Tab-separated table of C-alpha atoms and ligand atoms in Angstrom:
chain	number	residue	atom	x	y	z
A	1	UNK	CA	-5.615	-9.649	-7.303
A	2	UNK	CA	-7.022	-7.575	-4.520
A	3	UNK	CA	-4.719	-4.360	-4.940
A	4	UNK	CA	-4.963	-1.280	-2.696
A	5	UNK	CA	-3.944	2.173	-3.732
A	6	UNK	CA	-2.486	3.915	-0.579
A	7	UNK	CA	-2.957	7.904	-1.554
A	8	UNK	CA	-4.273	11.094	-0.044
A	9	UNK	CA	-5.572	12.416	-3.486
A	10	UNK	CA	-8.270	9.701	-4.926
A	11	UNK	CA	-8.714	12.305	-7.641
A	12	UNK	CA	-6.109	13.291	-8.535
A	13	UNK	CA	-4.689	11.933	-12.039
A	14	UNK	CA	-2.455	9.296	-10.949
A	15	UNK	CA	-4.346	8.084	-8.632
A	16	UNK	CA	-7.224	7.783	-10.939
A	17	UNK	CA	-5.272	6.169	-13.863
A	18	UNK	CA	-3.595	3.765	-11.730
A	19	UNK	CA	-7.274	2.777	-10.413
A	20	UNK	CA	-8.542	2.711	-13.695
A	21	UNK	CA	-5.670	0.261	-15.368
A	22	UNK	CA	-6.365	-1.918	-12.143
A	23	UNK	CA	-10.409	-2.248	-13.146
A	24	UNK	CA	-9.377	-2.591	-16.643
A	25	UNK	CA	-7.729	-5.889	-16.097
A	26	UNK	CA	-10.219	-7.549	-13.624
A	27	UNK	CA	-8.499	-6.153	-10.593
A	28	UNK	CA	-10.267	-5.714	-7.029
A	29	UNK	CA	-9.385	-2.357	-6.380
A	30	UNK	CA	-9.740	0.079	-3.560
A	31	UNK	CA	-8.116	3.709	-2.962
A	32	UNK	CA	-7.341	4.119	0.451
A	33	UNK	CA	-6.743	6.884	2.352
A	34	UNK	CA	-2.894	6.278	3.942
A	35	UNK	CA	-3.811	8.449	7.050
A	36	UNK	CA	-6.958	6.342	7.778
A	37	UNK	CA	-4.726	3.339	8.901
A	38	UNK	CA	-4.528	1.919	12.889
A	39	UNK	CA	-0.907	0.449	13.198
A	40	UNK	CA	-2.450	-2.602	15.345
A	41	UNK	CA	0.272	-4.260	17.421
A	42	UNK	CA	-1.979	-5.115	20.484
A	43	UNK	CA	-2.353	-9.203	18.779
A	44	UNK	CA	-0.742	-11.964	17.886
A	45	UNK	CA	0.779	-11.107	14.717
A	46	UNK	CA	1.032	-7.119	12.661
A	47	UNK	CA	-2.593	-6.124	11.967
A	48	UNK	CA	-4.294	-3.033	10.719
A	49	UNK	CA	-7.407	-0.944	10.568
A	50	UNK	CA	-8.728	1.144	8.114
A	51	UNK	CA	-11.466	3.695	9.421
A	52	UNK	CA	-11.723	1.920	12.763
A	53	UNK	CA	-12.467	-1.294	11.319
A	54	UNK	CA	-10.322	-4.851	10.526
A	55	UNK	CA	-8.627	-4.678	7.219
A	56	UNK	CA	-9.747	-7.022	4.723
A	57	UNK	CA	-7.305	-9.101	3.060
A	58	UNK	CA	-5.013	-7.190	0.065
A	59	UNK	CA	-2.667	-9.434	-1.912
A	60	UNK	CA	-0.995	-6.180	-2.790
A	61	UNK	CA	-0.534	-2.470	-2.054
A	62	UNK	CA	0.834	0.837	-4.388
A	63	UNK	CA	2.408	3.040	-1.914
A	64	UNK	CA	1.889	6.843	-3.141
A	65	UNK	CA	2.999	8.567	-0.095
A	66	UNK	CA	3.329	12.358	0.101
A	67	UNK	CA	5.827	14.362	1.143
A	68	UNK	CA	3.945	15.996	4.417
A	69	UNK	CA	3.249	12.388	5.594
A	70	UNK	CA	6.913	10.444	5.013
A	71	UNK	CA	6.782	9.130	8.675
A	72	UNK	CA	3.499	7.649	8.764
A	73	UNK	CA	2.571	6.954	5.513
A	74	UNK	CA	6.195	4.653	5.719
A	75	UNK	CA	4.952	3.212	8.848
A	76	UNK	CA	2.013	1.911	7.080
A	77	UNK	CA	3.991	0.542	3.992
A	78	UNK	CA	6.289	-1.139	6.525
A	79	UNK	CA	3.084	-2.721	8.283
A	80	UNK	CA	1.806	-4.457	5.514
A	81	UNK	CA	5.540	-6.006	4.706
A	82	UNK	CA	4.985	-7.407	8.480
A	83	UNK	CA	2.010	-9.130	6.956
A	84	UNK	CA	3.260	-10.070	3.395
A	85	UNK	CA	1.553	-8.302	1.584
A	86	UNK	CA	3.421	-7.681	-1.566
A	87	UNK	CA	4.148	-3.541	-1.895
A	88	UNK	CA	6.912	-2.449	-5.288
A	89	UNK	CA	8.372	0.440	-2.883
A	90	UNK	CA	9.278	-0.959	0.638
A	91	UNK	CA	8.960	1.710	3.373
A	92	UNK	CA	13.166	1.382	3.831
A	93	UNK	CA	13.205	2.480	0.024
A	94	UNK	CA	10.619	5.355	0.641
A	95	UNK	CA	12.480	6.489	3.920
A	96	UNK	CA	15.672	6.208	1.435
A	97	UNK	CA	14.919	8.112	-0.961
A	98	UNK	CA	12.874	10.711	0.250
A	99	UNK	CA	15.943	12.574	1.972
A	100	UNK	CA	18.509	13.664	-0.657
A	101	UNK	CA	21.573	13.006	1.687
A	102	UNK	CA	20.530	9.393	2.891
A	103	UNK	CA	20.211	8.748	-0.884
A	104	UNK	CA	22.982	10.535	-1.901
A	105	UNK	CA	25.150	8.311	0.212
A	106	UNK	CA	23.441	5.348	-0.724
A	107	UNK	CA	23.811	5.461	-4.123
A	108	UNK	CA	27.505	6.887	-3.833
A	109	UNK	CA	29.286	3.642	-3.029
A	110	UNK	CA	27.824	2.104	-6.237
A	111	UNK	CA	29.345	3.548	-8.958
A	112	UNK	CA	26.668	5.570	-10.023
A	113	UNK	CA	26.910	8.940	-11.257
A	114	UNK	CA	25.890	12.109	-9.222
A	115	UNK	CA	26.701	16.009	-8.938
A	116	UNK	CA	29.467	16.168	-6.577
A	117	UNK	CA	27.928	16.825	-3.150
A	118	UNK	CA	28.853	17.799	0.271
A	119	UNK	CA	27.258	18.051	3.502
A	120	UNK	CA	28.439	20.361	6.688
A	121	UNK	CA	27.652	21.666	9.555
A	122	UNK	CA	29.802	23.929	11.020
A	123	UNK	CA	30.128	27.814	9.386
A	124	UNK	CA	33.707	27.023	9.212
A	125	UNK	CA	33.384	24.495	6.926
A	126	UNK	CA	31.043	26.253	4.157
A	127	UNK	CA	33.535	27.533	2.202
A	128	UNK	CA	35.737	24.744	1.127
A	129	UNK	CA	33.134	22.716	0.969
A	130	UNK	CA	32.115	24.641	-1.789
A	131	UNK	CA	35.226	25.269	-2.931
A	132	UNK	CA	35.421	21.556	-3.025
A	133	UNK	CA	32.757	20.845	-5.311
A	134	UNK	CA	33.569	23.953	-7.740
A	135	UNK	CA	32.745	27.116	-6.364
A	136	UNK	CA	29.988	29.515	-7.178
A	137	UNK	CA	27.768	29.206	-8.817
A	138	UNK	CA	26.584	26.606	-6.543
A	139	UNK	CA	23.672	24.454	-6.370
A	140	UNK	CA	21.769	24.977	-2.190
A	141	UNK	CA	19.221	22.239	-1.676
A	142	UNK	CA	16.818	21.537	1.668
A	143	UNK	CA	17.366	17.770	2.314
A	144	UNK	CA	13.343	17.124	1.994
A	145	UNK	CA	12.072	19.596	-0.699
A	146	UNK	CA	10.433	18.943	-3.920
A	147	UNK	CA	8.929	20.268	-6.747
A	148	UNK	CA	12.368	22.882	-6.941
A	149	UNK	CA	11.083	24.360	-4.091
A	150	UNK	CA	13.957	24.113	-1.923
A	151	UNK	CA	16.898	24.003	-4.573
A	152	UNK	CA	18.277	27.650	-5.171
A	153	UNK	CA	21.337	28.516	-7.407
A	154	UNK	CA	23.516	30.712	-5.417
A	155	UNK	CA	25.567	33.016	-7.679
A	156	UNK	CA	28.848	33.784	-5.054
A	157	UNK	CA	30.073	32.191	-2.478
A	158	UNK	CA	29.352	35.127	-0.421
A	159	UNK	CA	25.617	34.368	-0.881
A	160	UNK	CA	25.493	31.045	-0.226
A	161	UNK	CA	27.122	31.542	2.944
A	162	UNK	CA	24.408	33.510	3.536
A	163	UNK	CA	21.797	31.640	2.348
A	164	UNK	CA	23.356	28.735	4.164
A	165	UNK	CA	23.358	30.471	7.791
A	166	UNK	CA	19.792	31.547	7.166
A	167	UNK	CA	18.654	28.559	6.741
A	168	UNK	CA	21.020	26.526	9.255
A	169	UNK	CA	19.346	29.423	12.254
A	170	UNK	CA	15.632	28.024	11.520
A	171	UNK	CA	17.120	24.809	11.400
A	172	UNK	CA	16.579	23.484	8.279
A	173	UNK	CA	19.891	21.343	6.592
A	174	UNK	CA	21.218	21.709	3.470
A	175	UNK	CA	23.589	19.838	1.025
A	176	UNK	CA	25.964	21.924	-1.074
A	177	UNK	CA	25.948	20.633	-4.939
A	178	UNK	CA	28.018	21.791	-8.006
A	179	UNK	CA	26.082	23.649	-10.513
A	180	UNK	CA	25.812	20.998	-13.565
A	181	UNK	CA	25.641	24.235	-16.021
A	182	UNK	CA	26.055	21.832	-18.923
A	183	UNK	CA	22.696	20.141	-18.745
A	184	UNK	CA	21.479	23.756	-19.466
A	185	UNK	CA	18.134	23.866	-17.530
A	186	UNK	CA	17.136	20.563	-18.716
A	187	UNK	CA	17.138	17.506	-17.125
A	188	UNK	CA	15.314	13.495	-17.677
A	189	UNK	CA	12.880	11.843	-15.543
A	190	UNK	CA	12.925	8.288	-16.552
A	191	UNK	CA	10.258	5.698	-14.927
A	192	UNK	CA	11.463	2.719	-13.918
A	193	UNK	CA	8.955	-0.243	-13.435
A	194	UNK	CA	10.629	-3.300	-12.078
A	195	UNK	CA	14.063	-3.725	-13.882
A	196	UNK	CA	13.564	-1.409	-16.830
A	197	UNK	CA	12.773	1.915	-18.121
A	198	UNK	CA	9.176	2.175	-19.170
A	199	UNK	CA	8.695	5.727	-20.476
A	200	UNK	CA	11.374	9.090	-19.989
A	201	UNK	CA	10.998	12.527	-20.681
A	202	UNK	CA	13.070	15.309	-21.045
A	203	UNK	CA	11.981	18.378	-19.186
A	204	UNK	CA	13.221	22.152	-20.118
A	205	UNK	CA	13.033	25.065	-17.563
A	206	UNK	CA	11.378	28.259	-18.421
A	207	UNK	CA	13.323	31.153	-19.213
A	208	UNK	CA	16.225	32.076	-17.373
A	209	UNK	CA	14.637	29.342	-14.803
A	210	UNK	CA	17.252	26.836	-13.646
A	211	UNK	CA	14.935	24.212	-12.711
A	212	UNK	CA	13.177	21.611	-14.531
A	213	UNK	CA	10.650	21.032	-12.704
A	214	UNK	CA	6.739	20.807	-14.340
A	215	UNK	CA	5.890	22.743	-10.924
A	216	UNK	CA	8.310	25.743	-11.760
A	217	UNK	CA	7.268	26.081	-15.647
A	218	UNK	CA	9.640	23.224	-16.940
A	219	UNK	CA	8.272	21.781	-20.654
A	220	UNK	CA	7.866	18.164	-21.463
A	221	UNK	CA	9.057	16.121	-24.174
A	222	UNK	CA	9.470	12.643	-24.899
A	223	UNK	CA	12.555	10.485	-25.293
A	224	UNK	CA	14.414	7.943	-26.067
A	225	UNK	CA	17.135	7.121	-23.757
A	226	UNK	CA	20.903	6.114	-24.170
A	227	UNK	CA	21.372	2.861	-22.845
A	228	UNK	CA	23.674	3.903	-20.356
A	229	UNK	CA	21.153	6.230	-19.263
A	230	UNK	CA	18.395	3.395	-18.856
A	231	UNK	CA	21.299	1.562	-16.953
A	232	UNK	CA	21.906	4.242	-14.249
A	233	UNK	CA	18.129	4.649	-13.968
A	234	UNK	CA	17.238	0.794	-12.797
A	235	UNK	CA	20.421	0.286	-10.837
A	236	UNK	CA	19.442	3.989	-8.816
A	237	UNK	CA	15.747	2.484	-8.373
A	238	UNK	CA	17.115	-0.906	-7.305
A	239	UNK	CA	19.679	-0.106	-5.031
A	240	UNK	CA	17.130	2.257	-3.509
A	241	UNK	CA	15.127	-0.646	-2.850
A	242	UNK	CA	12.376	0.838	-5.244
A	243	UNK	CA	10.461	-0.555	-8.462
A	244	UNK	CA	8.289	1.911	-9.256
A	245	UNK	CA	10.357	4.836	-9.570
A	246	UNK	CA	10.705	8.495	-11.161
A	247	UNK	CA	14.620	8.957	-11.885
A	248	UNK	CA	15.990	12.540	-12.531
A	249	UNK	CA	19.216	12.457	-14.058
A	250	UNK	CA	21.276	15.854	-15.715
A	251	UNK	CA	23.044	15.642	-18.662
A	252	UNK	CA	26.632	15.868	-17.242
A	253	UNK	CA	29.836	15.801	-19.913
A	254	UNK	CA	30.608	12.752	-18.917
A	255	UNK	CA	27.244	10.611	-18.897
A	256	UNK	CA	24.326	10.558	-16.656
A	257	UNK	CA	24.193	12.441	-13.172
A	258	UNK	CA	21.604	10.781	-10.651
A	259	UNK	CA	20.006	13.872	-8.677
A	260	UNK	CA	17.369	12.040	-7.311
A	261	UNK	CA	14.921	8.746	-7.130
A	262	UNK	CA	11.349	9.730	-6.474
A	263	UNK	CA	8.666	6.840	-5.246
A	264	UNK	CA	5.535	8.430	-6.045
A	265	UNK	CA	6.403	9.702	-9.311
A	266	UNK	CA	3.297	11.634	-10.654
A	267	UNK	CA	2.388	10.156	-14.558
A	268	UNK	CA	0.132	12.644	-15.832
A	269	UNK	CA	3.833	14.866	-17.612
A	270	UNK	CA	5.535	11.572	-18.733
A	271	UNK	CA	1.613	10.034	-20.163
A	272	UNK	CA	0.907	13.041	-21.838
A	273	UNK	CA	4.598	13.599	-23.221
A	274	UNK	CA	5.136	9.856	-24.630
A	275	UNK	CA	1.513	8.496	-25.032
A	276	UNK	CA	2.505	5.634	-22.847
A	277	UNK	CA	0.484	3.230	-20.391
A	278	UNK	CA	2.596	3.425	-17.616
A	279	UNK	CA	-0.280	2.710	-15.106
A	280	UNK	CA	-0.642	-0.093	-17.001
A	281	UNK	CA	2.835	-1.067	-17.167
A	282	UNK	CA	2.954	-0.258	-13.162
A	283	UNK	CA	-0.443	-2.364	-12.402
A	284	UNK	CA	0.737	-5.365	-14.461
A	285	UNK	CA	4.193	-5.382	-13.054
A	286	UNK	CA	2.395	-5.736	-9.506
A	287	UNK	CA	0.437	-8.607	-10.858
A	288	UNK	CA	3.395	-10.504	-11.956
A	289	UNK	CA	4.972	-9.815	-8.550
A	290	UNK	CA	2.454	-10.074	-6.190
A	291	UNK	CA	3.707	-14.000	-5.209
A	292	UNK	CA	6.806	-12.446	-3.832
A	293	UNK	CA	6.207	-10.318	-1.204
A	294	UNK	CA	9.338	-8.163	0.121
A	295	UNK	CA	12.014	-10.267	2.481
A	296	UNK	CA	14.485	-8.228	4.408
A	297	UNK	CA	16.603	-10.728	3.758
A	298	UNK	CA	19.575	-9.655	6.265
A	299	UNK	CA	16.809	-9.331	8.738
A	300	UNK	CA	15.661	-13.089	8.046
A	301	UNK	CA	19.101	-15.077	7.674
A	302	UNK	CA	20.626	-13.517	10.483
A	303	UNK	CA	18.050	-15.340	12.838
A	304	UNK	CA	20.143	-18.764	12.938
A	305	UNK	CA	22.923	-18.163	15.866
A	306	UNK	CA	25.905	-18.114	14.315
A	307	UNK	CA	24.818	-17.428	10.955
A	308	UNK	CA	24.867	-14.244	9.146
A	309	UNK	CA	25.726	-13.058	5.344
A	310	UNK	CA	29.062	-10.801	5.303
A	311	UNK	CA	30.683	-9.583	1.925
A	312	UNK	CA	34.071	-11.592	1.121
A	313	UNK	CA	36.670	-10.231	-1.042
A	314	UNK	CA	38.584	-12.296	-3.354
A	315	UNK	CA	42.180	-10.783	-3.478
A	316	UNK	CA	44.476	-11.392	-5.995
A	317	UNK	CA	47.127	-13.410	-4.292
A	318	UNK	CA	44.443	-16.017	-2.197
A	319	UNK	CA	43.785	-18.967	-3.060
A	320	UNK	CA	40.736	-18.164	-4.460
A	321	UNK	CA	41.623	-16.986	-7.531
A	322	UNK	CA	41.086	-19.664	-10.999
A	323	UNK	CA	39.228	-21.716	-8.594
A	324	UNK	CA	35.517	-22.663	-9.191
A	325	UNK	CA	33.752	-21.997	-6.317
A	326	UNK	CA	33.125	-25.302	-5.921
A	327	UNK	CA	36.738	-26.401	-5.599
A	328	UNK	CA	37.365	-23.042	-3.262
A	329	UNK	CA	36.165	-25.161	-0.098
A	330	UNK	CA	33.724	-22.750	0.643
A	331	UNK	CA	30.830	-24.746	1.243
A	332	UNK	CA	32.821	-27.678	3.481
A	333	UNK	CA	33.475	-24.387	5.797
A	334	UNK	CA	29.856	-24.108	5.101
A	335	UNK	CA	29.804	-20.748	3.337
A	336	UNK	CA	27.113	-19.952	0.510
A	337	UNK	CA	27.513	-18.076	-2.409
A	338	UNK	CA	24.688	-15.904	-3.057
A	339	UNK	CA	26.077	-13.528	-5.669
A	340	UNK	CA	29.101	-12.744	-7.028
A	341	UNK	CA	29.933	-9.131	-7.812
A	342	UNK	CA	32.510	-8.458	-10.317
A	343	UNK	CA	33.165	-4.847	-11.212
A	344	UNK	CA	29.739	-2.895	-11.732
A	345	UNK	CA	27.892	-6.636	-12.966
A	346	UNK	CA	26.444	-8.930	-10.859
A	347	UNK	CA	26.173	-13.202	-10.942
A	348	UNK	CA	23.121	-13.818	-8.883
A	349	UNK	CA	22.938	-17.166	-7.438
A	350	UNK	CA	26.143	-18.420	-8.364
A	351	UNK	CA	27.127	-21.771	-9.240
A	352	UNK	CA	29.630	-24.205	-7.901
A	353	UNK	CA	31.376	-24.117	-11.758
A	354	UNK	CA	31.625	-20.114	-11.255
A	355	UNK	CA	35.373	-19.468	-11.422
A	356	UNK	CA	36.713	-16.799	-9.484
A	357	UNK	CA	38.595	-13.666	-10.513
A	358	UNK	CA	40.447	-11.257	-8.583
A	359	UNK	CA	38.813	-8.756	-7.022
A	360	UNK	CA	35.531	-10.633	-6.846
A	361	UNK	CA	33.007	-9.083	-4.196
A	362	UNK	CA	30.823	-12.480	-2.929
A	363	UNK	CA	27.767	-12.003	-1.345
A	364	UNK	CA	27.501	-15.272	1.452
A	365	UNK	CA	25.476	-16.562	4.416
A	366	UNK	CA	27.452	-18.947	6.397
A	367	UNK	CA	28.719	-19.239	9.773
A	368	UNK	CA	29.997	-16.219	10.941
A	369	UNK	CA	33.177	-17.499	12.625
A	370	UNK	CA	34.578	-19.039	9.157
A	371	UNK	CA	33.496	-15.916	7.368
A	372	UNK	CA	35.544	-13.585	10.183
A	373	UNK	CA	38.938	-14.878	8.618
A	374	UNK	CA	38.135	-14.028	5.491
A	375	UNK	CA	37.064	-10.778	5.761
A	376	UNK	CA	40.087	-8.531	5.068
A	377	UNK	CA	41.609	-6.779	7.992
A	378	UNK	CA	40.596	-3.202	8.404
A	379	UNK	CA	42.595	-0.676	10.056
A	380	UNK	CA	41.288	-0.472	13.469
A	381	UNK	CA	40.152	2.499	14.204
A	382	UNK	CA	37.877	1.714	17.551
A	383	UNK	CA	40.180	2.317	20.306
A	384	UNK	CA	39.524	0.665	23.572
A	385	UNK	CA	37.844	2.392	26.156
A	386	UNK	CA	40.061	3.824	28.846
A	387	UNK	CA	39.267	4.446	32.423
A	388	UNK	CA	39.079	8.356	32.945
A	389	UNK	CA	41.545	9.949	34.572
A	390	UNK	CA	40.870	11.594	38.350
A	391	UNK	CA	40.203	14.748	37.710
A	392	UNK	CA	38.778	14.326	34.636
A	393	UNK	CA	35.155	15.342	35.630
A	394	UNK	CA	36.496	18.803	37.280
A	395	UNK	CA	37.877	19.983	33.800
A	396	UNK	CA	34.827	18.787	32.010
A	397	UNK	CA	33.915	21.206	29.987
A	398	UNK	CA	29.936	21.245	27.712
A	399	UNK	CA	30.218	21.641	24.233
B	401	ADP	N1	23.343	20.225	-9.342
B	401	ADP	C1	22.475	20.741	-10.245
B	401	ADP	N2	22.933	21.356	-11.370
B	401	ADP	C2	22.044	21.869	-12.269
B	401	ADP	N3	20.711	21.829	-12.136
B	401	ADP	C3	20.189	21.233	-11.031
B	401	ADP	C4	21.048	20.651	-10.035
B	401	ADP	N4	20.282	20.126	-9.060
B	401	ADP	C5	18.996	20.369	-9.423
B	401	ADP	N5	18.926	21.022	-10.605
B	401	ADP	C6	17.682	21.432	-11.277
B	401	ADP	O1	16.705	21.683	-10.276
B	401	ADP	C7	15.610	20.779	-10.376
B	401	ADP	C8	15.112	20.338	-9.007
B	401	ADP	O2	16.128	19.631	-8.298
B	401	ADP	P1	15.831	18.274	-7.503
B	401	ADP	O3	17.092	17.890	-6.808
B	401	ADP	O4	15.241	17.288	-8.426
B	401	ADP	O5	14.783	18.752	-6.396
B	401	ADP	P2	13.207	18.500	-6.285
B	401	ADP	O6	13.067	17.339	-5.359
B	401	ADP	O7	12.692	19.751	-5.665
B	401	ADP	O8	12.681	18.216	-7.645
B	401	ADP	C9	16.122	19.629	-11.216
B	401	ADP	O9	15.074	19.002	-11.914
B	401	ADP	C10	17.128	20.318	-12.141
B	401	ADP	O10	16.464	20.893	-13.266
B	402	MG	MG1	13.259	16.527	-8.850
C-alpha cells in the first residue's frame, strides 16, 4: 500500500519506527509534514496539496497530530476521509478525544468507567461541585493539556477555588475530578490497535509526584492486563471513533477508571517496557483495513428523504418482546435492523431469527415517519415560542 505518515517530528522515535515497520513489509511510504497540506476545495471533488503541489495518490494515512495543531492537523485528516482514503483515527475521533470534557461526556453514556467529573462555570458553583465529587483533595485539569502539565492536585477546597478563579480570569476552563488516591501514583496506558489491546504498561510517578506521566518522571513497566481492563480499553477507543489508541486508565476499587484516550500515543515507553512491535502491529492493522475507508454512516443514510437511522427501544410490555425480528413486522413498515444492543453487548447486523428481549436498544434505518411512533415519548421540554409581551424590550436588561 501507499501509506503516508502525517507528523511534525520525522525523527522523532515513533515516527521513525512506524516508517521503518512500513519499509519492512514492502510498504510505499512517505512522512509528511501535516502543516504542509493546501485544503483544495476550489474543484470538482476534495483535493489536496502538499508543498504547493497535487497530492499523489495514498491508499492510506497515520494521523499523528500534535497538540499545538488540533484544528488543522484535523482538518487535514477530515480531507482525506472526503477522498477515501482509509485513516485508523478519523478527525471526529481526534477532535473527540483531544478535549477531556467532549470525551468525558462521550464516553459517560456508555457504561464505562471514569473519575467522577464535573464541569462549571460560575464561582458559585465551585464548591459543591467539588463537594459533589468528594471534596479536597481534588483533582484541577485544563481541558487541552498533556503530558500532566495542566492536571494539579489541589489539597483544600480553599485552593482550588483559587486555583480555579486564576485560571477561569485568563480564560482557560477546567474540569473538577475526584482524587483516585487508591491507584497510588500509578496508572496503565494500554494500546489499542483495532479491536484489541496490543501492548500496556504500568507507569509509577516519582516521589511524592502524583502523576504518571513519562514527561513528569513516571517509571515504566510492562503488563499484563485483566480482561476487564482490555475490555474498557477497546470499547473507550471505539466509541471514540479511534483504532490506534493510547488508553490511560487508574486503578479505582472498583475496576478500571478511563481518564483519557490519546490518538497519537508515543511507542518509544510501551516498546521499550514490553519488547513489543507495536509499529508493526499498527502498520499491519492499516494494511488489513485499508479496503474500508471511514463512512460517516449517519451522514450517508440520512441522504434518502425520508430516511434516517433513529434508536428504538424495546419495552417490556410491546409487542416486541419473544418476537424474532422477523415476525416483529419491522421490515413490512420498512425498518432495518442494524444492531441490536442488549445491556453493555452488542448483535451487529442482526438477523430476522434474532428474538427480542426487553429492554433491547435497536439500531435502524428506515423511514422516519414509522420510526417516530416508536420512539418512546419524551417529556417535552421545548416550549413553544411566545410572542413578547409590549414592553418587553423597555425592561430588557444585558446579562
Ligand atoms: N482523578 C485522578 N486521580 C488520581 N490521579 C490522577 C487523576 N487524574 C490524573 N491523574 C494522574 O495524572 C496523570 C495525568 O493526567 P491525564 O488526565 O492523563 O492528563 P495528561 O493529558 O496531561 O496526561 C495521570 O497519568 C495520572 O497519573
Ligand atoms: Mg495522560
Amino acid at each position: 500500500m501507499r501509506l503516508a505518515i502525517l507528523s511534525r517530528a520525522p525523527r522523532s522515535y515513533s515516527t521513525r519506527r512506524l516508517r521503518a515497520a512500513a519499509v519492512d513489509r514492502g510498504h510505499d511510504v512517505k512522512v509528511l509534514n501535516t502543516l504542509r497540506f493546501s485544503i483544495d476545495l476550489s474543484g470538482d471533488a476534495p483535493d489536496l496539496q502538499f508543498r504547493g503541489r497535487q497530492l499523489r495518490d495514498y491508499d492510506a494515512i497515520l494521523p499523528r497530530i500534535g497538540n499545538s495543531i488540533t484544528y488543522f492537523g484535523t482538518a487535514v485528516v477530515r480531507q482525506f476521509e472526503q477522498m477515501d482514503v482509509y485513516t485508523p483515527n478519523t478527525a471526529n475521533g481526534i477532535t473527540n478525544s483531544r478535549d477531556k470534557l467532549r470525551a468525558t461526556q462521550i464516553l459517560a453514556r456508555h457504561d464505562i468507567g471514569m473519575p467522577a467529573t464535573t464541569f462549571v462555570r460560575d464561582r458559585a458553583d465551585v464548591i459543591p461541585a467539588i463537594e459533589r465529587v468528594g471534596g479536597a483533595p481534588v483533582v484541577l485539569k485544563l481541558l487541552e493539556g498533556t503530558q500532566g502539565i495542566g492536571v494539579i492536585l489541589a489539597p483544600t477546597i480553599k485552593v482550588a477555588e483559587a486555583i480555579i478563579e486564576t485560571l477561569q480570569s485568563t480564560r482557560q476552563q477546567v474540569l473538577i475530578q475526584r482524587f483516585v488516591s487508591e491507584s497510588k501514583g500509578r496508572d496503565i496506558r494500554a494500546l489499542v490497535v483495532g479491536d484489541r489491546v496490543v501492548a500496556a504498561m504500568r507507569r509509577v510517578a516519582q516521589g511524592d509526584e502524583f502523576r504518571s506521566n513519562v514527561h513528569r518522571g513516571g517509571s515504566v513497566e510492562a503488563v499484563t492486563l485483566d480482561a476487564e481492563y482490555e475490555r474498557v480499553a477497546v470499547r473507550a477507543a471505539q466509541i471514540m471513533g479511534l483504532k490506534v489508541a493510547g488508553v490511560d486508565m487508574l486503578e479505582g476499587n472498583d475496576g478500571p477508571l478511563v481518564m483519557e484516550v490519546n490518538s497519537s500515543p508515543g511507542l518509544e515507553g510501551i516498546e521499550r517496557a514490553t519488547n513489543l512491535d507495536i509499529a508493526g502491529a499498527i502498520v499491519d492493522y492499516i494494511g488489513d483495513q485499508v479496503a474500508f475507508p471511514q463512512i460517516d454512516v449517519r451522514e450517508r443514510l440520512s441522504i434518502s428523504t425520508g430516511y434516517g437511522v433513529a434508536e428504538l427501544v424495546v419495552h417490556g410490555d410491546a409487542e416486541l418482546v419473544g418476537r424474532t425480528i422477523k415476525e416483529s413486522g419491522l421490515w413490512e413498515r420498512d425498518i432495518t435492523v442494524l444492531t441490536v444492543h442488549r445491556g453493555t453487548s452488542v448483535i451487529p447486523n442482526a438477523k430476522g431469527r434474532e428474538v427480542l428481549e426487553a429492554e433491547d436498544r435497536l439500531l435502524c434505518f428506515g423511514r422516519l415517519e414509522e420510526m417516530r411512533s416508536m420512539i418512546p415519548e419524551r417529556p417535552k421540554r421545548r416550549k413553544r415560542v411566545k410572542r413578547l409581551p409590549k414592553d418587553a424590550m423597555e425592561s430588557l436588561q444585558e446579562d
